PDB file of C-alpha atoms in Angstrom:
ATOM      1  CA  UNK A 148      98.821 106.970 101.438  1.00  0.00           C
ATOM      2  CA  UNK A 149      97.881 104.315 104.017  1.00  0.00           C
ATOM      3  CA  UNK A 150      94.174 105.407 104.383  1.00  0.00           C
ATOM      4  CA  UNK A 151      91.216 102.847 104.052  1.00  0.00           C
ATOM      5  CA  UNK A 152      89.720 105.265 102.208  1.00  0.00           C
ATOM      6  CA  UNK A 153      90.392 107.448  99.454  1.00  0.00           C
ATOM      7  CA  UNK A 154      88.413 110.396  97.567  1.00  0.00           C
ATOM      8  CA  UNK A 155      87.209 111.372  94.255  1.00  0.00           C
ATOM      9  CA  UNK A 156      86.087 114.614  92.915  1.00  0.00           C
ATOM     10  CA  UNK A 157      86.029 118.626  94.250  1.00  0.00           C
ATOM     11  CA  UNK A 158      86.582 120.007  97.590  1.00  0.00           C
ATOM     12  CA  UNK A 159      84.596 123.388  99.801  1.00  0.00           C
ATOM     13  CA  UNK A 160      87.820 125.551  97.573  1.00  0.00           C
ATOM     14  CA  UNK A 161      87.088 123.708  94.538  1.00  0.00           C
ATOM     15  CA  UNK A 162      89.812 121.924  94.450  1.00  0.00           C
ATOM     16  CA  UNK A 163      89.942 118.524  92.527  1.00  0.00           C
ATOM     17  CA  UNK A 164      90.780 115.358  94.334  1.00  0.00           C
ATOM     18  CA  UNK A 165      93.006 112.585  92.539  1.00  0.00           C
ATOM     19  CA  UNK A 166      94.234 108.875  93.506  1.00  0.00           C
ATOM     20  CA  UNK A 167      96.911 106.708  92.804  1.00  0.00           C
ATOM     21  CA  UNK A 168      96.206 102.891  92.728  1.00  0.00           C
ATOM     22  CA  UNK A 169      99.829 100.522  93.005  1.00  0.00           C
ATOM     23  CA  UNK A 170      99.531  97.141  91.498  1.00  0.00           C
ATOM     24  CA  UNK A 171     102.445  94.543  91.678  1.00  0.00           C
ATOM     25  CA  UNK A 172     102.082  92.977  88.115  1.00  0.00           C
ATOM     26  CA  UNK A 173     105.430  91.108  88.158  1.00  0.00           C
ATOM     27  CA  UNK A 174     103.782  87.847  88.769  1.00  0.00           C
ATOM     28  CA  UNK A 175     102.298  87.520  85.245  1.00  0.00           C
ATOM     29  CA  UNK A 176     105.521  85.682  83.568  1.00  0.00           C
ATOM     30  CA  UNK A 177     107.112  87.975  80.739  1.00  0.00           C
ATOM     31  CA  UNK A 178     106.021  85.833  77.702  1.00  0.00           C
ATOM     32  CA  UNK A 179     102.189  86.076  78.287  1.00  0.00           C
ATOM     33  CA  UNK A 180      99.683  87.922  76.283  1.00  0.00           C
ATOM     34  CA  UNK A 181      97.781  89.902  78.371  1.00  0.00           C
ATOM     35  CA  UNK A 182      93.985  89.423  76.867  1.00  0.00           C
ATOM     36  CA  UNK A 183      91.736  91.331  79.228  1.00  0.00           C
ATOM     37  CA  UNK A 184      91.893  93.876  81.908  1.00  0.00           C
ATOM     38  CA  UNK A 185      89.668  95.271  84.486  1.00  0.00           C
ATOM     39  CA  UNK A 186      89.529  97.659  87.074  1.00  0.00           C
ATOM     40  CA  UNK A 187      86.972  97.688  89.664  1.00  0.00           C
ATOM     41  CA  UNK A 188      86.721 100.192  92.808  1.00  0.00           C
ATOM     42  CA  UNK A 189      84.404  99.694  95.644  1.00  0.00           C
ATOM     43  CA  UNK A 190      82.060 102.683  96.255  1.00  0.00           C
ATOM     44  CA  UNK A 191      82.206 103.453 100.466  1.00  0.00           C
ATOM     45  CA  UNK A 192      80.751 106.605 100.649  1.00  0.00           C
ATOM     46  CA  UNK A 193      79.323 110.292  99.220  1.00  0.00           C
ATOM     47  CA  UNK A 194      79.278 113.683 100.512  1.00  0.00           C
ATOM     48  CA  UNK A 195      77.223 116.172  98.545  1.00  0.00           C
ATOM     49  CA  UNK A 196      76.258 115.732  94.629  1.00  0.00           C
ATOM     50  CA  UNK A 197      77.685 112.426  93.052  1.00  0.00           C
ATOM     51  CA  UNK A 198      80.515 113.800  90.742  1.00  0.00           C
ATOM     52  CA  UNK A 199      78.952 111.356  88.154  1.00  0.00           C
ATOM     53  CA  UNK A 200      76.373 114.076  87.326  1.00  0.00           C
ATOM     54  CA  UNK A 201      78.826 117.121  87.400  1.00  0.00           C
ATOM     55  CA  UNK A 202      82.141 115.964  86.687  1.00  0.00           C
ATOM     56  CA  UNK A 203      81.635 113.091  84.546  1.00  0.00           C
ATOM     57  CA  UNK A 204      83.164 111.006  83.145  1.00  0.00           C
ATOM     58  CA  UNK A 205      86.107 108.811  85.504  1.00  0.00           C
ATOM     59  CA  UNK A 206      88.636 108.445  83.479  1.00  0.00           C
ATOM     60  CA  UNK A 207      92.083 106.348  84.339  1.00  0.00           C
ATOM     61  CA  UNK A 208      95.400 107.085  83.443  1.00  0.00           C
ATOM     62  CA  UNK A 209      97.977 104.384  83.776  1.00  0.00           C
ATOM     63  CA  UNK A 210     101.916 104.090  83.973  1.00  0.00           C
ATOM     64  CA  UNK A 211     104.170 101.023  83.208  1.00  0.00           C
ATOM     65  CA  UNK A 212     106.123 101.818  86.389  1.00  0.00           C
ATOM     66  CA  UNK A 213     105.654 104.397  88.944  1.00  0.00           C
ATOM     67  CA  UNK A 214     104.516 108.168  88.573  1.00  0.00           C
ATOM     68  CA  UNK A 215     107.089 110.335  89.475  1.00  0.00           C
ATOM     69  CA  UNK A 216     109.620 107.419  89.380  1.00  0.00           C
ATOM     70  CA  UNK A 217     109.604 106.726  93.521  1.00  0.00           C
ATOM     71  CA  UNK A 218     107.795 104.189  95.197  1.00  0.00           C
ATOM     72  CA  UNK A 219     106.853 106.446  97.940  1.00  0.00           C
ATOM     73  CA  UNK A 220     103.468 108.484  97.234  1.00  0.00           C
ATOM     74  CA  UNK A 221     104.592 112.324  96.302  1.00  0.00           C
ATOM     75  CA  UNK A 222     102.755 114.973  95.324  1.00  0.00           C
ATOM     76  CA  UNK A 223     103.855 115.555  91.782  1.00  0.00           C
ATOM     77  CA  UNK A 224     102.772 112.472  91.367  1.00  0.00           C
ATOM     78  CA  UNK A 225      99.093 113.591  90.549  1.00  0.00           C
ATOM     79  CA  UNK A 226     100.274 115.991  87.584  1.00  0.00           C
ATOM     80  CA  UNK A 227     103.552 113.474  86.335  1.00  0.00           C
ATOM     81  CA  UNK A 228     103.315 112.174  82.725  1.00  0.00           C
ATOM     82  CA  UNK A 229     101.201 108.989  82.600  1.00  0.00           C
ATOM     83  CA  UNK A 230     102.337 105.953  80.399  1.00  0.00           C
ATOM     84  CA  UNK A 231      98.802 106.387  78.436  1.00  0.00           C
ATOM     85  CA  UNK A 232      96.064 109.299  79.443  1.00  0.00           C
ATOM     86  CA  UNK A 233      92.338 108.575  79.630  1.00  0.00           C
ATOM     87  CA  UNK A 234      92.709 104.603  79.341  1.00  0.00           C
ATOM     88  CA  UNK A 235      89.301 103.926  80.425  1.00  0.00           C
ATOM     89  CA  UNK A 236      86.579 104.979  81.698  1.00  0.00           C
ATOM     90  CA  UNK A 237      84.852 103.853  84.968  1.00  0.00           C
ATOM     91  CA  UNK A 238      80.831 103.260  85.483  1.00  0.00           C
ATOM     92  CA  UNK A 239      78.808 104.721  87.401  1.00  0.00           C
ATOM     93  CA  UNK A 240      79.082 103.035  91.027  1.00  0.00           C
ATOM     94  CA  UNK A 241      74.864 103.913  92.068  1.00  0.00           C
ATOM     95  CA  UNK A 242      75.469 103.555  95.821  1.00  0.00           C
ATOM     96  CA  UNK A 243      77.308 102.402  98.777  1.00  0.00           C
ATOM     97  CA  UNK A 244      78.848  98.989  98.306  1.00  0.00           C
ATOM     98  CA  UNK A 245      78.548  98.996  94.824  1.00  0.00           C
ATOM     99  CA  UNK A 246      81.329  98.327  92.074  1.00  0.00           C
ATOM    100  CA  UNK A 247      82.272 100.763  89.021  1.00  0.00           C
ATOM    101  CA  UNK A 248      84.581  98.923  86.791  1.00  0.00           C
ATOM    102  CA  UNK A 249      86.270  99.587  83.397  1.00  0.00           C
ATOM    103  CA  UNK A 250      87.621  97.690  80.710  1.00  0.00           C
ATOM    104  CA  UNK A 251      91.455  98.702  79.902  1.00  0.00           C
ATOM    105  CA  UNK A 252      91.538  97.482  76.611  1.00  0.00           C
ATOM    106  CA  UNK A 253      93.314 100.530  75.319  1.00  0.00           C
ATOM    107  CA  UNK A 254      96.417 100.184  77.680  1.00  0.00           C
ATOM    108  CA  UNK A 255      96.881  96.180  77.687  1.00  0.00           C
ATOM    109  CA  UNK A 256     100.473  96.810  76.381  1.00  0.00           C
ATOM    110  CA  UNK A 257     101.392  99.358  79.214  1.00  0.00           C
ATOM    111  CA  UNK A 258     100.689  97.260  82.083  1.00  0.00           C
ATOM    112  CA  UNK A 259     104.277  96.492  83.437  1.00  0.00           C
ATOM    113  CA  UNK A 260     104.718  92.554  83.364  1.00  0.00           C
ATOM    114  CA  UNK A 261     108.264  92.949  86.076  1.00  0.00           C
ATOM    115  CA  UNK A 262     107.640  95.538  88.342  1.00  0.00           C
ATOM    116  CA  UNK A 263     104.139  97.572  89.295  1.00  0.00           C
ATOM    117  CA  UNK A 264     101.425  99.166  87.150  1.00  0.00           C
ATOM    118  CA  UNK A 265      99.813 102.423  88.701  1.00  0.00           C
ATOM    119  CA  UNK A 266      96.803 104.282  87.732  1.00  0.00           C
ATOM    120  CA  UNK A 267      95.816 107.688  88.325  1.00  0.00           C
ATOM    121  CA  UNK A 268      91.780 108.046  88.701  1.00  0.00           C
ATOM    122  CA  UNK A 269      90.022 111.711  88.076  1.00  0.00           C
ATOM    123  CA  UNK A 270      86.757 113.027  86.755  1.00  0.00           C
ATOM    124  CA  UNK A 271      86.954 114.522  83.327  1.00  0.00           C
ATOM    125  CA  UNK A 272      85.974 118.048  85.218  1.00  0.00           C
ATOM    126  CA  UNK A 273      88.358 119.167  88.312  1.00  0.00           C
ATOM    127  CA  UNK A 274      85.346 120.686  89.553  1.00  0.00           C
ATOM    128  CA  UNK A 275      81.880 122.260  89.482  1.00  0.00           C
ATOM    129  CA  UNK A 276      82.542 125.536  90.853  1.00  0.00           C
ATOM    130  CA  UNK A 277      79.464 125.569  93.430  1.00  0.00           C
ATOM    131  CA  UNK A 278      82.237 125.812  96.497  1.00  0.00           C
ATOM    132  CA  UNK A 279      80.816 122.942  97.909  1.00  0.00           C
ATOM    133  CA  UNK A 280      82.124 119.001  99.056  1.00  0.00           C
ATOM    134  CA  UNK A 281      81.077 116.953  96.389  1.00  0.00           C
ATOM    135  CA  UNK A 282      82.897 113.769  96.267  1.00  0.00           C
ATOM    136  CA  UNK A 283      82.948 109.835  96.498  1.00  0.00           C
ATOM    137  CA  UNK A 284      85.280 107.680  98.922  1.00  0.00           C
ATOM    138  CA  UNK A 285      86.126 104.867  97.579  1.00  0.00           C
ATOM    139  CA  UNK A 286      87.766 101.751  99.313  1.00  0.00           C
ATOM    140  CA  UNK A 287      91.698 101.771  98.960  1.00  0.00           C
ATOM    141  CA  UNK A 288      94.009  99.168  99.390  1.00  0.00           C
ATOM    142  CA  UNK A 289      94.514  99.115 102.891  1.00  0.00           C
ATOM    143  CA  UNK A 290      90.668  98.258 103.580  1.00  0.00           C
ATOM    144  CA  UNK A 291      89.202  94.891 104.279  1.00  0.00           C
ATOM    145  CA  UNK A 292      89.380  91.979 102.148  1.00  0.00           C
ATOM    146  CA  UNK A 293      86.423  91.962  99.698  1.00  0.00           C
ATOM    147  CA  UNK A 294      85.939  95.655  99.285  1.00  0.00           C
ATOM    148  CA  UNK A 295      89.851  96.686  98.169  1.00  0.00           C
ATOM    149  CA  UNK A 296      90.300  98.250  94.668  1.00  0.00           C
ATOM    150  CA  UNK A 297      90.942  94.813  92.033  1.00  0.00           C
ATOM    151  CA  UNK A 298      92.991  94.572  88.890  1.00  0.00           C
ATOM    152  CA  UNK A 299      91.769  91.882  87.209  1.00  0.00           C
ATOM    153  CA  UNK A 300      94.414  90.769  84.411  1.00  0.00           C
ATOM    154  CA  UNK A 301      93.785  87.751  82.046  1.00  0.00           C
ATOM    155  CA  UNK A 302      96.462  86.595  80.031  1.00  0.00           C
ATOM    156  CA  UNK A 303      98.139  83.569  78.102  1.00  0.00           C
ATOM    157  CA  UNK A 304     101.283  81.817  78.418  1.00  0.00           C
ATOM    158  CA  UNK A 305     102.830  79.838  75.526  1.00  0.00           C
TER     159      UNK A 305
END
């Protein structure tokens, strides 16, 4: 919590890395219809083999409220029960700079119209048991304008 930066994908131990995203969706007014949704991440950085090719896909998990039911990043967070598992899936971000973005069709009805929507991001694979750093950083929500993770929500009011 608090970094510029956060990863995605094994560890040297083989141990997987996780993320939690925090959106405040409280602004979109309680009788619109949410119509589309979009996640998009900024890609910062690799070290070792792109997770894309060995622990494909990136899959989101999202919660109408917060995992673990406390503001404050925890630990159990990354294993609590999710709203909806596996709600998308993100592209393939090809290098630096670059955007991977996915459609959240399937969870329109969980994102939380009072309060915050999180989502949990993790390859499909916790890891590819070669002992080695392979993982992506990705631009969190404490980094610059521009390159922080968007929620794009499009919705109507009646």
């Amino acid at each position: 919590a608090g970094a510029a930066t956060f990863r995605l994908g094994d560890d040297s131990r083989d141990r997987q890395y996780r993320a939690i995203l925090s959106f405040d969706t409280s602004v979109i007014t309680d009788t619109a219809t949410i119509v589309t949704a979009t996640l998009r991440l900024r890609r910062q950085g690799l070290v070792g083999v792109t997770p894309f090719k060995t622990h494909k896909p990136l899959r989101v998990d999202i919660m109408n409220g917060l995992f673990g039911g406390n503001a404050a990043l925890q630990a159990g967070d990354f294993q609590a029960a999710a709203s909806a598992d596996a709600v998308a899936t993100l592209s393939a971000a090809a290098k630096n700079g670059n955007w991977s973005i996915g459609d959240l069709a399937a969870a329109l009805a969980q994102i939380n119209k009072t309060g915050l929507t999180q989502f949990r991001l993790r390859f499909h694979k916790d890891d590819n048991d070669d002992n080695g750093n392979d993982y992506l950083n990705w631009h969190a929500g404490e980094a610059a304008a521009g390159s922080r993770p968007e929620l794009i929500v499009i919705y109507d009011v009646p």
